[in-house]
Amino acid sequence: MNNPENASITEQELREKINQVFSIYDIQHADGNIYFFGTPKEDIKIIFQKLWPLLSEKGFQFTIKYDLGEHILVASPLLPAKERLWINYVLAIATIFTTMIVGSLLFGGHPDISAADIMKGLPFTIAIMAVLGSHEAGHYIVAKKHGMQTSLPYFIPFPNMIGTMGAVIKHRGPIPNRKALFDVGISGPLIGLIVSVIVTIIGLLQPQLPQATQGLKIELGTPLLFELINRIIPTGDGMMMHPIAFAGWVGMLVTALNLIPAGQLDGGHVLRAMIGEKAKEASRVIPFILISLGFYVTYVLDRDGFIWVLWGIFLSFFAAAGHPKPLDDDIPLGKGRMALGVITFILGLLSFTLVPFQMG
């Protein structure tokens, strides 16, 4: 049962915030909404920019309408979107299963012959789910901190070399300001990369496995960050990369791909927050750079550069869709966030490799 005293306190708090930009002369209630009648002190766009983050902190969304000669600001409870959580759970369980099959193969198991061998892949599953899950958890936690509506991660099971296509979360509603855009965009890659480094170190410390002599061989290109760790913790010659270290390698590749500063990738969000509308130019140019890089690697270096062609085509559609504009696009990030953005892009370069994988 609602407490009338708490309701009056909330209304008073809203009134104080709204009165800063919207001079209120009457308040009415209907259907759980609060109607503030008044006169705008500033442009409606500015009112949205200033009030949205303040009201969302109190659990309200709002609209402003002009009806019968009066401006009305309608504050409505910000109800969480109805999530079909069973989908998240089913996809997560399916991804655990598909990654365990891949992990079993990496550890030399034969899950096609013995179902019990699937359990051999559990260490790889734990490592890869930690890498991918931490990335999305970073986005989720920071988005919630900024009062944004976002879903739990959707893991994507897929029969490929790691057993998954990663994970995604869905954001709903507007982005409050550039700081929120920056924080949400940068949190996933940074947290995911930290976990990837930890997983890589754990993997390199494990007893190494002998190189497979039969079957499909895949030559992995290691980024500079992985090489630096590998120099501190060297592996034996003729040994294959340990599956747990491979999960760390995957995390670095995911970081590099996501930090490409284009479209609605994490790097696109971060760059948009850092330089504003100028980021559109990068979103237009980078897909062509990637496609050109792919052709260069394929036809000049005679290596497998298809991933960059595919990623460039993929990004060209994202770039065409544009980037959502924060409600408050004028608040500067500050020197701290700008420096962190530059450092993060450098880490993305350290996680990059020209030829991630080559079929043997």
CSV table of C-alpha atoms in Angstrom, one decimal, residues 260-262 281-297 305 307-313 315-316 352 354:
chain,number,residue,atom,x,y,z
A,260,ILE,CA,36.6,0.2,-33.5
A,261,PRO,CA,35.3,3.8,-33.3
A,262,ALA,CA,32.4,3.5,-35.7
A,281,GLU,CA,32.8,11.2,-40.2
A,282,ALA,CA,34.7,8.3,-38.6
A,283,SER,CA,31.6,6.1,-38.9
A,284,ARG,CA,31.5,6.8,-42.6
A,285,VAL,CA,35.1,6.3,-43.3
A,286,ILE,CA,36.1,3.3,-41.1
A,287,PRO,CA,34.0,0.7,-42.8
A,288,PHE,CA,35.8,1.4,-46.1
A,289,ILE,CA,39.1,1.3,-44.3
A,290,LEU,CA,38.3,-2.1,-42.9
A,291,ILE,CA,37.1,-3.5,-46.2
A,292,SER,CA,40.3,-2.2,-47.9
A,293,LEU,CA,42.4,-3.7,-45.1
A,294,GLY,CA,40.7,-7.0,-45.7
A,295,PHE,CA,41.5,-7.0,-49.4
A,296,TYR,CA,45.0,-6.0,-48.7
A,297,VAL,CA,45.6,-8.8,-46.2
A,305,GLY,CA,41.6,-11.1,-44.2
A,307,ILE,CA,37.1,-11.0,-41.1
A,308,TRP,CA,37.9,-7.3,-41.9
A,309,VAL,CA,35.8,-7.4,-45.1
A,310,LEU,CA,32.9,-8.9,-43.2
A,311,TRP,CA,33.3,-6.5,-40.3
A,312,GLY,CA,33.5,-3.5,-42.7
A,313,ILE,CA,30.3,-4.5,-44.4
A,315,LEU,CA,29.7,-1.6,-39.8
A,316,SER,CA,28.6,0.1,-43.0
A,352,PHE,CA,44.4,-5.9,-32.3
A,354,LEU,CA,46.1,-8.1,-38.5
